[in-house]
Each structure stands twice: as structure tokens, then as C-alpha cells.
């Protein structure tokens, strides 16, 4: 009987606790302005290039995004050479450790075809789609679906020495392939350690981007609209004949250029050892800085010269949402902010880079703090996007680019004939596509 009474008392006590707890919860939920539980703040992780200037730019202003949205942003910084493999490994694991990828254009089709990036077309307003340069959006598409938004879209441009041009009686930049070759001959002066131009031939991905400029200008291509290989065409052959003539016949490009990429091209131009060079817009600010450049007051820029066609290959960096992210809405808000007109205008002003939005370019034109020279440079860079050609919409492009780097190196060093190497390259590309 005693045990029964104790047990009954315990039941009554627990029941009373339950009633009191319930009353307390009811009272809590009825208090206006006082939530039952504090919602956890959202954090996202952005995978980005370690130490890259654009990563540093976004790290410097990201607090503005957090203040406006409440979303905290962590940057996972990865060395440039490891980014592709790290992002690929993360995507295949599906772990969701990275919410936003800082995307290099050649990765878009590869990642999109494997379902690693969120499709974004339906999220982007018609107004925004019209504001981006058409070629800019093409760089982030795969099969007509948009998988990211670009903050930087660029093509290489021609940097040329105005003082040397004046001495040689040249009135302006070359506008055709023939003029470019002739100008290089007139400006070439190896005795004074000045070369007319520089052809990048290093077996690496970077020189291939410049090769593709010429492939487009010459009216050629890598793949046709059906992904059939068209490398062994007369148009592509003419590109290598042109490069070979400059490097090995005219000798207006340094003899060691077969081992050069854009880093060597920049160094030689800044040291005053080359009269004309094709390089990315990023070099403009450095070339304009007297502390880093011997030619700061004696150069100008121009669009690339015309072959059969105007324009060049076009490339972009942007941001895309990981399909394995658990915070897709917050990730998309970051992508919107990072590629907004206000932010890309700020980026263009700070780096003197082309801007992918028409509204951002117009805002720069109205900014009195931008010098006339810098505004002219940004305008030339931005207008160069209009005739841009995208080469990267096949998921196998990274492997194709690697094979083309071998082709370029072998032909500039005259290890084989153009016909033999283009035949071999075409077969290898077919094999890559069949994998």
C-alpha cells in the first residue's frame, strides 16, 4: 500500500509539472514581439582563389552584404592551381561544404553537365538579362541554361608603346593581322633589346586562350555546332602559318617565347623590351604605375586586330550556386549582390577592368573621379566583349585545352609540320570527346 501511494504521488507531481510547463509555454508564445526560440543566423561558404585580387576585393566589401541581408559569408580560399580539382572533389562528394563557387568559365559546362551547379535562368529578371552584355551571359551557359553570373568578362587586348610608334612613324594601333605583322617588323630592334611583339608558346593553358583569339579571327573553330572536330581546316592552318611567320621567319618575337606565358609577356612589356603585346586587362593598372613599369607614360591599348573576322575568344570569372548547398537561397542572394551593377561598377573602377553590365559602364562614365584616360581604357575593354566568341561550352574543354597547349608548343618550336600536328591533334580531340 505504501509503494502504491508513493507511485500515485509521483504521477501527480509529474502531471503538475507538465501542466505548469504547458502554461509557461502558452504564456511565452502569447507575448508579442518575443519569439518562442531565436532563429539561427544563416552562414554560407564561398570557395575562392587564395590571395587573388578579386577575392581580396570581395572580402573587403562583403560586410555590406551581411549588413543588408544578415547572411554571414566565410571565404574558403584555395590556391589557383588547385581550385578546379578541389571544387570537383567537393561537388562529387555532395557534402555541401561550399555554397558558392568562384567559377572560371571553362569549368561551367563540365560542372553543369554533371549536375554540380544550380540552374539560374528562372531566377534572373528580364531586366538583369538585358543589362548584361549578351556575350557575358553566353560564358556562363550550358545548353541554353544559365549556371552562374559573371563579375568579370574580358578578352585580351593589345598594349602598344606610343613612343616607339611615334619614332617609327606609325599613327595608331594595327587594325588587321597584316598590319600587326608589318608593325612588328618596323618596331623590332633586337640590338637594343626591343622586340616588335611576343608570341606566347609555353605548354600551358594560358597561351591557348590567345591561340583561340586567332582561331576565331581567322574564321576557324575547334568544334562545330554538332561537336564535330574542325581543327584540321584551312582556317586553323592559316593561324599557325601566321604565328610561325612572326616567330620563326620574321623573328620579331623573342627566341625564348616558346616557353613564355602571360607572366613573361607582362614582365617584358613593363621592362620596355617589347613594342606590342597581347595581354589581359588586368595588366593595365600595373603598366600605368611608375613604380612597377618603365613605360607608364608611353603606352596605350586597343582592340585586337582583325583577321577575316573581328573579335576574339571571350572569358569570364563569376559565381555559381552549388547544387549540394543547404543554403541555396542565401547563396543566390550572394551571387546577385556580387554581380550587381553597383558592385561590378566598383570593381571596374578599382581595377580598371571591363564591366559586363551596361548600367555599370554608364555609371562609370558619369563618375567624375574616374580619369578620362582610365574611362577610355574601360570603354575599349568593355566594347571588346561585343564580338566575343565562347569556345568552352563542351564539358571536355579543359582536356581539349590541355591538348592544344601541346599543339602550340610543338608547332612554334618546329618539332613537326602544321599538317601532321593538326591531324594528330584532331584525332586526339576526337578520342577525348569519345571518353
CSV table of C-alpha atoms in Angstrom, one decimal:
chain,number,residue,atom,x,y,z
A,1,UNK,CA,0.0,0.0,0.0
A,2,UNK,CA,2.9,2.4,0.9
A,3,UNK,CA,4.5,1.7,-2.5
A,4,UNK,CA,1.2,2.3,-4.3
A,5,UNK,CA,0.7,5.7,-2.5
A,6,UNK,CA,4.3,6.8,-3.4
A,7,UNK,CA,3.8,5.8,-7.0
A,8,UNK,CA,0.5,7.7,-7.2
A,9,UNK,CA,2.1,10.8,-5.6
A,10,UNK,CA,4.9,10.7,-8.2
A,11,UNK,CA,2.3,10.6,-11.1
A,12,UNK,CA,0.6,13.6,-9.6
A,13,UNK,CA,3.8,15.5,-9.3
A,14,UNK,CA,4.8,14.8,-12.9
A,15,UNK,CA,1.3,15.7,-14.1
A,16,UNK,CA,1.6,19.0,-12.2
A,17,UNK,CA,5.0,19.7,-13.8
A,18,UNK,CA,3.5,19.1,-17.2
A,19,UNK,CA,0.6,21.4,-16.6
A,20,UNK,CA,2.9,24.2,-15.3
A,21,UNK,CA,5.3,23.7,-18.3
A,22,UNK,CA,2.4,23.8,-20.7
A,23,UNK,CA,1.1,27.0,-19.1
A,24,UNK,CA,4.6,28.5,-19.3
A,25,UNK,CA,4.8,27.7,-23.0
A,26,UNK,CA,1.4,29.1,-23.7
A,27,UNK,CA,2.3,32.3,-21.9
A,28,UNK,CA,5.6,32.5,-23.7
A,29,UNK,CA,4.1,32.1,-27.2
A,30,UNK,CA,1.5,34.8,-26.4
A,31,UNK,CA,4.0,37.5,-25.6
A,32,UNK,CA,4.1,39.9,-28.6
A,33,UNK,CA,7.5,40.6,-30.1
A,34,UNK,CA,9.1,37.8,-28.2
A,35,UNK,CA,9.7,34.6,-30.3
A,36,UNK,CA,9.5,31.2,-28.8
A,37,UNK,CA,13.0,30.5,-30.0
A,38,UNK,CA,15.8,32.5,-31.5
A,39,UNK,CA,16.3,31.7,-35.2
A,40,UNK,CA,19.8,30.7,-36.1
A,41,UNK,CA,21.6,33.1,-38.4
A,42,UNK,CA,22.5,31.9,-41.9
A,43,UNK,CA,26.1,31.4,-42.9
A,44,UNK,CA,27.4,30.5,-46.3
A,45,UNK,CA,30.8,29.5,-47.6
A,46,UNK,CA,32.3,30.9,-50.8
A,47,UNK,CA,35.1,28.9,-52.5
A,48,UNK,CA,37.5,31.4,-54.0
A,49,UNK,CA,41.1,31.8,-55.2
A,50,UNK,CA,43.6,32.3,-52.4
A,51,UNK,CA,45.2,35.7,-52.5
A,52,UNK,CA,43.6,36.6,-55.8
A,53,UNK,CA,42.9,40.3,-56.3
A,54,UNK,CA,39.2,39.8,-56.9
A,55,UNK,CA,38.9,37.6,-53.8
A,56,UNK,CA,40.5,40.3,-51.8
A,57,UNK,CA,38.1,42.9,-53.3
A,58,UNK,CA,35.1,40.9,-52.3
A,59,UNK,CA,36.4,40.1,-48.8
A,60,UNK,CA,36.9,43.9,-48.4
A,61,UNK,CA,33.3,44.8,-49.1
A,62,UNK,CA,31.3,41.7,-48.0
A,63,UNK,CA,30.3,43.3,-44.7
A,64,UNK,CA,28.0,45.5,-46.8
A,65,UNK,CA,26.2,42.3,-48.0
A,66,UNK,CA,26.0,40.9,-44.4
A,67,UNK,CA,24.6,44.2,-43.1
A,68,UNK,CA,21.9,44.3,-45.7
A,69,UNK,CA,20.9,40.6,-45.5
A,70,UNK,CA,22.0,39.2,-42.2
A,71,UNK,CA,23.9,36.5,-44.1
A,72,UNK,CA,27.4,35.8,-42.9
A,73,UNK,CA,29.9,34.9,-45.5
A,74,UNK,CA,33.0,32.8,-45.0
A,75,UNK,CA,35.6,32.6,-47.7
A,76,UNK,CA,37.3,29.2,-48.2
A,77,UNK,CA,40.5,30.2,-50.1
A,78,UNK,CA,42.2,27.7,-52.4
A,79,UNK,CA,45.4,28.2,-54.4
A,80,UNK,CA,44.5,28.9,-58.1
A,81,UNK,CA,46.1,25.7,-59.4
A,82,UNK,CA,44.1,23.6,-57.0
A,83,UNK,CA,40.7,25.2,-57.4
A,84,UNK,CA,39.3,23.1,-60.2
A,85,UNK,CA,40.2,19.8,-58.5
A,86,UNK,CA,39.1,20.9,-55.1
A,87,UNK,CA,35.7,22.1,-56.4
A,88,UNK,CA,35.3,18.9,-58.4
A,89,UNK,CA,36.1,16.7,-55.3
A,90,UNK,CA,33.6,18.7,-53.2
A,91,UNK,CA,30.9,18.5,-55.9
A,92,UNK,CA,31.3,14.8,-56.3
A,93,UNK,CA,31.1,14.2,-52.5
A,94,UNK,CA,27.8,16.2,-52.3
A,95,UNK,CA,28.8,17.3,-48.8
A,96,UNK,CA,27.6,20.9,-49.1
A,97,UNK,CA,30.7,22.4,-47.5
A,98,UNK,CA,30.8,25.1,-50.2
A,99,UNK,CA,27.7,27.0,-51.1
A,100,UNK,CA,29.0,29.3,-53.8
A,101,UNK,CA,31.8,28.5,-56.3
A,102,UNK,CA,34.0,31.2,-57.7
A,103,UNK,CA,33.8,29.9,-61.3
A,104,UNK,CA,36.3,30.0,-64.1
A,105,UNK,CA,34.5,29.9,-67.4
A,106,UNK,CA,36.0,26.6,-68.7
A,107,UNK,CA,34.5,24.8,-65.7
A,108,UNK,CA,30.9,25.8,-66.2
A,109,UNK,CA,29.9,23.2,-68.8
A,110,UNK,CA,31.8,20.4,-67.0
A,111,UNK,CA,30.1,21.2,-63.7
A,112,UNK,CA,26.7,21.9,-65.2
A,113,UNK,CA,26.6,18.7,-67.2
A,114,UNK,CA,27.3,16.7,-64.0
A,115,UNK,CA,24.6,18.5,-62.0
A,116,UNK,CA,27.1,20.3,-59.7
A,117,UNK,CA,25.7,23.8,-60.3
A,118,UNK,CA,22.2,25.1,-59.8
A,119,UNK,CA,20.4,26.4,-62.9
A,120,UNK,CA,19.6,30.1,-62.5
A,121,UNK,CA,17.8,31.2,-65.6
A,122,UNK,CA,14.4,31.3,-63.9
A,123,UNK,CA,15.8,33.4,-61.0
A,124,UNK,CA,17.3,36.2,-63.1
A,125,UNK,CA,15.0,39.0,-64.0
A,126,UNK,CA,14.5,40.1,-67.7
A,127,UNK,CA,15.9,43.5,-66.7
A,128,UNK,CA,19.1,41.9,-65.5
A,129,UNK,CA,19.4,39.7,-68.5
A,130,UNK,CA,19.2,42.7,-70.8
A,131,UNK,CA,21.7,44.6,-68.7
A,132,UNK,CA,24.4,42.0,-69.1
A,133,UNK,CA,26.3,42.0,-72.4
A,134,UNK,CA,25.0,39.1,-74.5
A,135,UNK,CA,28.4,37.6,-74.8
A,136,UNK,CA,28.8,37.8,-71.0
A,137,UNK,CA,25.8,35.6,-70.3
A,138,UNK,CA,27.0,33.1,-73.0
A,139,UNK,CA,30.1,32.5,-71.0
A,140,UNK,CA,28.0,31.0,-68.1
A,141,UNK,CA,25.6,29.0,-70.2
A,142,UNK,CA,25.4,25.3,-70.9
A,143,UNK,CA,22.7,24.0,-73.3
A,144,UNK,CA,20.9,27.4,-73.1
A,145,UNK,CA,20.6,27.3,-69.3
A,146,UNK,CA,22.5,29.9,-67.1
A,147,UNK,CA,24.6,28.4,-64.3
A,148,UNK,CA,26.3,31.4,-62.9
A,149,UNK,CA,26.6,35.2,-63.2
A,150,UNK,CA,29.9,36.9,-64.2
A,151,UNK,CA,31.6,39.7,-62.3
A,152,UNK,CA,34.5,39.9,-64.8
A,153,UNK,CA,34.2,39.2,-68.5
A,154,UNK,CA,37.2,40.0,-70.6
A,155,UNK,CA,39.3,39.4,-73.7
A,156,UNK,CA,43.0,40.1,-74.3
A,157,UNK,CA,43.8,43.5,-75.7
A,158,UNK,CA,46.8,45.0,-77.5
A,159,UNK,CA,49.2,47.1,-75.4
A,160,UNK,CA,51.5,49.2,-77.5
A,161,UNK,CA,54.3,51.7,-77.0
A,162,UNK,CA,53.2,55.1,-78.2
A,163,UNK,CA,56.8,56.5,-78.0
A,164,UNK,CA,58.1,53.7,-80.3
A,165,UNK,CA,55.2,54.1,-82.6
A,166,UNK,CA,55.9,57.8,-83.0
A,167,UNK,CA,59.6,57.1,-83.7
A,168,UNK,CA,58.6,54.6,-86.4
A,169,UNK,CA,56.0,57.0,-88.0
A,170,UNK,CA,53.1,54.7,-87.0
A,171,UNK,CA,49.9,56.8,-86.5
A,172,UNK,CA,47.8,54.3,-84.5
A,173,UNK,CA,47.4,50.7,-83.4
A,174,UNK,CA,47.3,47.9,-86.1
A,175,UNK,CA,43.8,47.1,-87.2
A,176,UNK,CA,44.5,43.9,-89.2
A,177,UNK,CA,46.7,40.8,-89.0
A,178,UNK,CA,48.8,42.1,-91.9
A,179,UNK,CA,49.3,45.5,-90.2
A,180,UNK,CA,50.2,43.8,-86.9
A,181,UNK,CA,52.9,41.7,-88.6
A,182,UNK,CA,54.3,44.7,-90.5
A,183,UNK,CA,54.3,46.9,-87.5
A,184,UNK,CA,56.2,44.3,-85.5
A,185,UNK,CA,58.8,44.2,-88.2
A,186,UNK,CA,59.2,48.0,-88.2
A,187,UNK,CA,59.4,48.2,-84.4
A,188,UNK,CA,61.8,45.2,-84.0
A,189,UNK,CA,65.2,46.2,-82.7
A,190,UNK,CA,67.0,43.3,-81.0
A,191,UNK,CA,70.3,45.2,-80.8
A,192,UNK,CA,68.5,47.5,-78.3
A,193,UNK,CA,66.8,44.5,-76.7
A,194,UNK,CA,63.4,45.6,-78.1
A,195,UNK,CA,61.2,43.1,-79.9
A,196,UNK,CA,58.3,44.0,-82.2
A,197,UNK,CA,55.9,41.7,-80.4
A,198,UNK,CA,55.8,38.5,-78.4
A,199,UNK,CA,54.1,35.1,-79.2
A,200,UNK,CA,53.3,33.0,-76.1
A,201,UNK,CA,54.2,29.4,-76.7
A,202,UNK,CA,54.5,27.8,-73.3
A,203,UNK,CA,52.9,24.3,-73.0
A,204,UNK,CA,50.2,25.6,-70.6
A,205,UNK,CA,46.6,26.6,-70.7
A,206,UNK,CA,47.1,30.4,-70.8
A,207,UNK,CA,48.8,30.7,-74.2
A,208,UNK,CA,45.9,28.6,-75.7
A,209,UNK,CA,43.5,31.4,-74.8
A,210,UNK,CA,45.5,33.7,-77.1
A,211,UNK,CA,45.6,31.0,-79.8
A,212,UNK,CA,41.8,30.8,-79.7
A,213,UNK,CA,41.6,34.6,-80.3
A,214,UNK,CA,43.3,34.0,-83.6
A,215,UNK,CA,41.3,30.9,-84.4
A,216,UNK,CA,38.1,33.0,-84.1
A,217,UNK,CA,39.6,35.9,-86.1
A,218,UNK,CA,40.7,33.5,-88.8
A,219,UNK,CA,37.2,32.1,-89.2
A,220,UNK,CA,38.0,28.7,-87.7
A,221,UNK,CA,36.9,26.7,-84.7
A,222,UNK,CA,37.6,23.7,-82.6
A,223,UNK,CA,34.2,22.0,-82.8
A,224,UNK,CA,31.2,22.8,-84.9
A,225,UNK,CA,27.6,23.1,-83.7
A,226,UNK,CA,27.3,19.3,-83.6
A,227,UNK,CA,30.5,18.9,-81.6
A,228,UNK,CA,32.3,17.6,-84.7
A,229,UNK,CA,36.1,18.4,-84.7
A,230,UNK,CA,37.0,21.0,-87.3
A,231,UNK,CA,40.6,21.7,-86.2
A,232,UNK,CA,42.2,20.4,-89.4
A,233,UNK,CA,40.7,23.2,-91.5
A,234,UNK,CA,42.4,25.7,-93.8
A,235,UNK,CA,41.3,28.5,-91.5
A,236,UNK,CA,43.1,26.9,-88.5
A,237,UNK,CA,46.1,26.1,-90.6
A,238,UNK,CA,46.4,29.8,-91.6
A,239,UNK,CA,46.6,30.7,-87.9
A,240,UNK,CA,49.6,28.5,-87.3
A,241,UNK,CA,51.2,29.8,-90.5
A,242,UNK,CA,50.8,33.4,-89.2
A,243,UNK,CA,52.2,32.6,-85.8
A,244,UNK,CA,55.1,30.7,-87.4
A,245,UNK,CA,55.9,33.6,-89.7
A,246,UNK,CA,56.2,36.0,-86.8
A,247,UNK,CA,58.1,33.7,-84.5
A,248,UNK,CA,60.4,31.9,-86.9
A,249,UNK,CA,60.6,33.9,-90.2
A,250,UNK,CA,60.4,37.5,-89.1
A,251,UNK,CA,61.9,36.7,-85.7
A,252,UNK,CA,60.1,39.7,-84.2
A,253,UNK,CA,59.2,37.7,-81.2
A,254,UNK,CA,61.9,36.7,-78.6
A,255,UNK,CA,63.7,33.4,-79.4
A,256,UNK,CA,62.6,32.1,-76.0
A,257,UNK,CA,59.0,32.9,-76.4
A,258,UNK,CA,58.1,29.2,-76.9
A,259,UNK,CA,58.5,29.0,-73.1
A,260,UNK,CA,56.6,32.2,-72.3
A,261,UNK,CA,53.1,32.8,-71.0
A,262,UNK,CA,51.3,35.9,-69.9
A,263,UNK,CA,53.6,36.5,-66.9
A,264,UNK,CA,56.7,36.8,-69.1
A,265,UNK,CA,54.7,38.9,-71.6
A,266,UNK,CA,53.8,41.3,-68.8
A,267,UNK,CA,57.4,41.5,-67.5
A,268,UNK,CA,58.9,42.2,-70.9
A,269,UNK,CA,56.4,44.9,-71.7
A,270,UNK,CA,56.8,46.6,-68.3
A,271,UNK,CA,60.6,46.5,-68.7
A,272,UNK,CA,60.3,48.2,-72.1
A,273,UNK,CA,61.6,45.2,-74.1
A,274,UNK,CA,58.6,44.7,-76.4
A,275,UNK,CA,56.7,47.2,-78.5
A,276,UNK,CA,53.4,45.4,-78.8
A,277,UNK,CA,51.9,42.6,-76.8
A,278,UNK,CA,48.5,41.0,-76.3
A,279,UNK,CA,47.5,40.5,-72.7
A,280,UNK,CA,44.6,40.7,-70.3
A,281,UNK,CA,43.0,43.9,-69.0
A,282,UNK,CA,44.5,43.3,-65.5
A,283,UNK,CA,47.9,44.4,-66.8
A,284,UNK,CA,46.7,48.0,-67.4
A,285,UNK,CA,46.9,49.2,-63.9
A,286,UNK,CA,50.3,47.7,-63.3
A,287,UNK,CA,51.7,49.1,-66.6
A,288,UNK,CA,50.3,52.5,-65.6
A,289,UNK,CA,52.2,52.5,-62.3
A,290,UNK,CA,55.6,54.2,-62.5
A,291,UNK,CA,56.8,52.1,-59.5
A,292,UNK,CA,56.3,48.9,-61.4
A,293,UNK,CA,56.6,50.0,-65.0
A,294,UNK,CA,59.2,51.7,-67.2
A,295,UNK,CA,56.6,52.5,-69.8
A,296,UNK,CA,53.9,54.1,-67.6
A,297,UNK,CA,53.6,57.3,-69.6
A,298,UNK,CA,54.3,55.7,-73.0
A,299,UNK,CA,51.7,53.1,-73.8
A,300,UNK,CA,48.1,52.8,-75.0
A,301,UNK,CA,45.6,50.0,-75.5
A,302,UNK,CA,43.5,48.9,-78.4
A,303,UNK,CA,41.2,46.1,-79.6
A,304,UNK,CA,42.9,43.1,-81.2
A,305,UNK,CA,43.5,43.4,-84.9
A,306,UNK,CA,41.0,41.8,-87.4
A,307,UNK,CA,41.6,38.7,-89.4
A,308,UNK,CA,38.7,37.5,-91.6
A,309,UNK,CA,36.6,38.3,-88.5
A,310,UNK,CA,36.7,40.9,-85.7
A,311,UNK,CA,36.8,40.0,-82.1
A,312,UNK,CA,38.4,37.3,-80.0
A,313,UNK,CA,37.7,34.4,-77.6
A,314,UNK,CA,35.9,35.7,-74.5
A,315,UNK,CA,36.5,34.6,-70.9
A,316,UNK,CA,34.8,35.2,-67.6
A,317,UNK,CA,35.0,34.7,-63.9
A,318,UNK,CA,31.8,34.6,-61.9
A,319,UNK,CA,29.9,33.0,-59.1
A,320,UNK,CA,27.6,29.9,-59.2
A,321,UNK,CA,25.4,28.2,-56.6
A,322,UNK,CA,26.5,24.6,-55.6
A,323,UNK,CA,23.7,22.1,-56.1
A,324,UNK,CA,24.7,20.4,-52.8
A,325,UNK,CA,24.4,23.6,-50.8
A,326,UNK,CA,21.9,23.5,-47.9
A,327,UNK,CA,21.6,27.3,-48.1
A,328,UNK,CA,20.7,27.8,-51.8
A,329,UNK,CA,18.5,30.9,-51.2
A,330,UNK,CA,21.3,32.7,-49.2
A,331,UNK,CA,23.8,31.6,-51.8
A,332,UNK,CA,21.8,33.0,-54.6
A,333,UNK,CA,21.4,36.3,-52.8
A,334,UNK,CA,25.2,36.5,-52.6
A,335,UNK,CA,25.5,35.8,-56.3
A,336,UNK,CA,23.0,38.5,-57.1
A,337,UNK,CA,24.8,41.0,-54.9
A,338,UNK,CA,28.4,40.1,-56.1
A,339,UNK,CA,27.4,40.6,-59.7
A,340,UNK,CA,25.1,43.6,-59.2
A,341,UNK,CA,25.6,46.8,-61.2
A,342,UNK,CA,26.8,48.7,-58.2
A,343,UNK,CA,29.4,46.1,-57.2
A,344,UNK,CA,30.8,45.4,-60.7
A,345,UNK,CA,31.0,49.2,-61.3
A,346,UNK,CA,33.1,49.5,-58.1
A,347,UNK,CA,35.3,46.6,-59.3
A,348,UNK,CA,35.8,48.1,-62.7
A,349,UNK,CA,36.7,51.4,-61.2
A,350,UNK,CA,39.2,49.9,-58.7
A,351,UNK,CA,41.0,47.6,-61.2
A,352,UNK,CA,40.3,49.5,-64.5
A,353,UNK,CA,38.6,46.4,-65.8
A,354,UNK,CA,35.9,45.9,-68.4
A,355,UNK,CA,32.4,45.7,-66.9
A,356,UNK,CA,29.8,43.1,-68.0
A,357,UNK,CA,26.8,45.3,-67.4
A,358,UNK,CA,25.7,48.3,-69.5
A,359,UNK,CA,24.4,50.1,-66.4
A,360,UNK,CA,27.7,49.8,-64.7
A,361,UNK,CA,29.6,51.2,-67.7
A,362,UNK,CA,27.1,54.1,-67.9
A,363,UNK,CA,27.7,54.7,-64.1
A,364,UNK,CA,31.5,54.8,-64.7
A,365,UNK,CA,31.0,57.4,-67.5
A,366,UNK,CA,29.2,59.6,-65.0
A,367,UNK,CA,31.7,59.2,-62.2
A,368,UNK,CA,33.8,62.4,-62.1
A,369,UNK,CA,36.5,60.6,-60.0
A,370,UNK,CA,37.4,58.3,-63.0
A,371,UNK,CA,40.1,59.9,-65.2
A,372,UNK,CA,39.5,60.4,-68.9
A,373,UNK,CA,42.4,58.0,-69.7
A,374,UNK,CA,41.0,55.3,-67.4
A,375,UNK,CA,37.5,55.7,-68.7
A,376,UNK,CA,38.7,55.4,-72.3
A,377,UNK,CA,40.5,52.2,-71.3
A,378,UNK,CA,37.5,50.7,-69.6
A,379,UNK,CA,35.4,51.6,-72.6
A,380,UNK,CA,37.7,49.9,-75.1
A,381,UNK,CA,37.9,46.8,-72.9
A,382,UNK,CA,34.1,46.6,-72.5
A,383,UNK,CA,33.4,47.2,-76.2
A,384,UNK,CA,35.8,44.3,-77.0
A,385,UNK,CA,33.2,42.0,-75.4
A,386,UNK,CA,30.7,42.7,-78.2
A,387,UNK,CA,32.4,40.5,-80.8
A,388,UNK,CA,33.5,37.8,-78.2
A,389,UNK,CA,33.3,34.1,-79.1
A,390,UNK,CA,32.7,31.4,-76.5
A,391,UNK,CA,34.8,28.2,-77.0
A,392,UNK,CA,34.1,26.5,-73.7
A,393,UNK,CA,30.6,25.1,-73.9
A,394,UNK,CA,31.7,21.5,-74.3
A,395,UNK,CA,32.2,19.7,-70.9
A,396,UNK,CA,35.5,18.3,-72.2
A,397,UNK,CA,37.0,21.7,-72.9
A,398,UNK,CA,39.7,21.5,-70.1
A,399,UNK,CA,41.1,18.4,-71.7
A,400,UNK,CA,40.9,19.9,-75.2
A,401,UNK,CA,42.7,23.0,-73.9
A,402,UNK,CA,45.5,20.8,-72.5
A,403,UNK,CA,45.9,19.1,-75.8
A,404,UNK,CA,46.0,22.4,-77.7
A,405,UNK,CA,48.8,23.6,-75.5
A,406,UNK,CA,50.9,20.7,-76.8
A,407,UNK,CA,50.0,21.5,-80.3
A,408,UNK,CA,51.0,25.2,-79.9
A,409,UNK,CA,54.3,24.4,-78.3
A,410,UNK,CA,55.3,21.8,-80.8
A,411,UNK,CA,54.5,23.9,-83.8
A,412,UNK,CA,56.2,27.1,-82.6
A,413,UNK,CA,59.3,25.1,-81.8
A,414,UNK,CA,59.1,23.4,-85.3
A,415,UNK,CA,59.1,19.9,-83.9
A,416,UNK,CA,56.6,18.8,-86.6
A,417,UNK,CA,54.7,20.1,-89.6
A,418,UNK,CA,51.5,22.0,-89.3
A,419,UNK,CA,49.6,19.4,-91.3
A,420,UNK,CA,50.9,16.5,-89.3
A,421,UNK,CA,50.3,18.1,-85.9
A,422,UNK,CA,46.7,19.3,-86.8
A,423,UNK,CA,45.9,15.7,-87.9
A,424,UNK,CA,47.2,14.3,-84.7
A,425,UNK,CA,45.5,16.9,-82.6
A,426,UNK,CA,42.2,16.4,-84.3
A,427,UNK,CA,42.4,12.6,-83.6
A,428,UNK,CA,43.3,13.2,-80.0
A,429,UNK,CA,40.3,15.6,-79.5
A,430,UNK,CA,38.0,13.0,-81.1
A,431,UNK,CA,39.3,10.5,-78.6
A,432,UNK,CA,38.7,13.0,-75.7
A,433,UNK,CA,35.1,13.5,-76.9
A,434,UNK,CA,34.6,9.8,-77.0
A,435,UNK,CA,35.7,9.1,-73.5
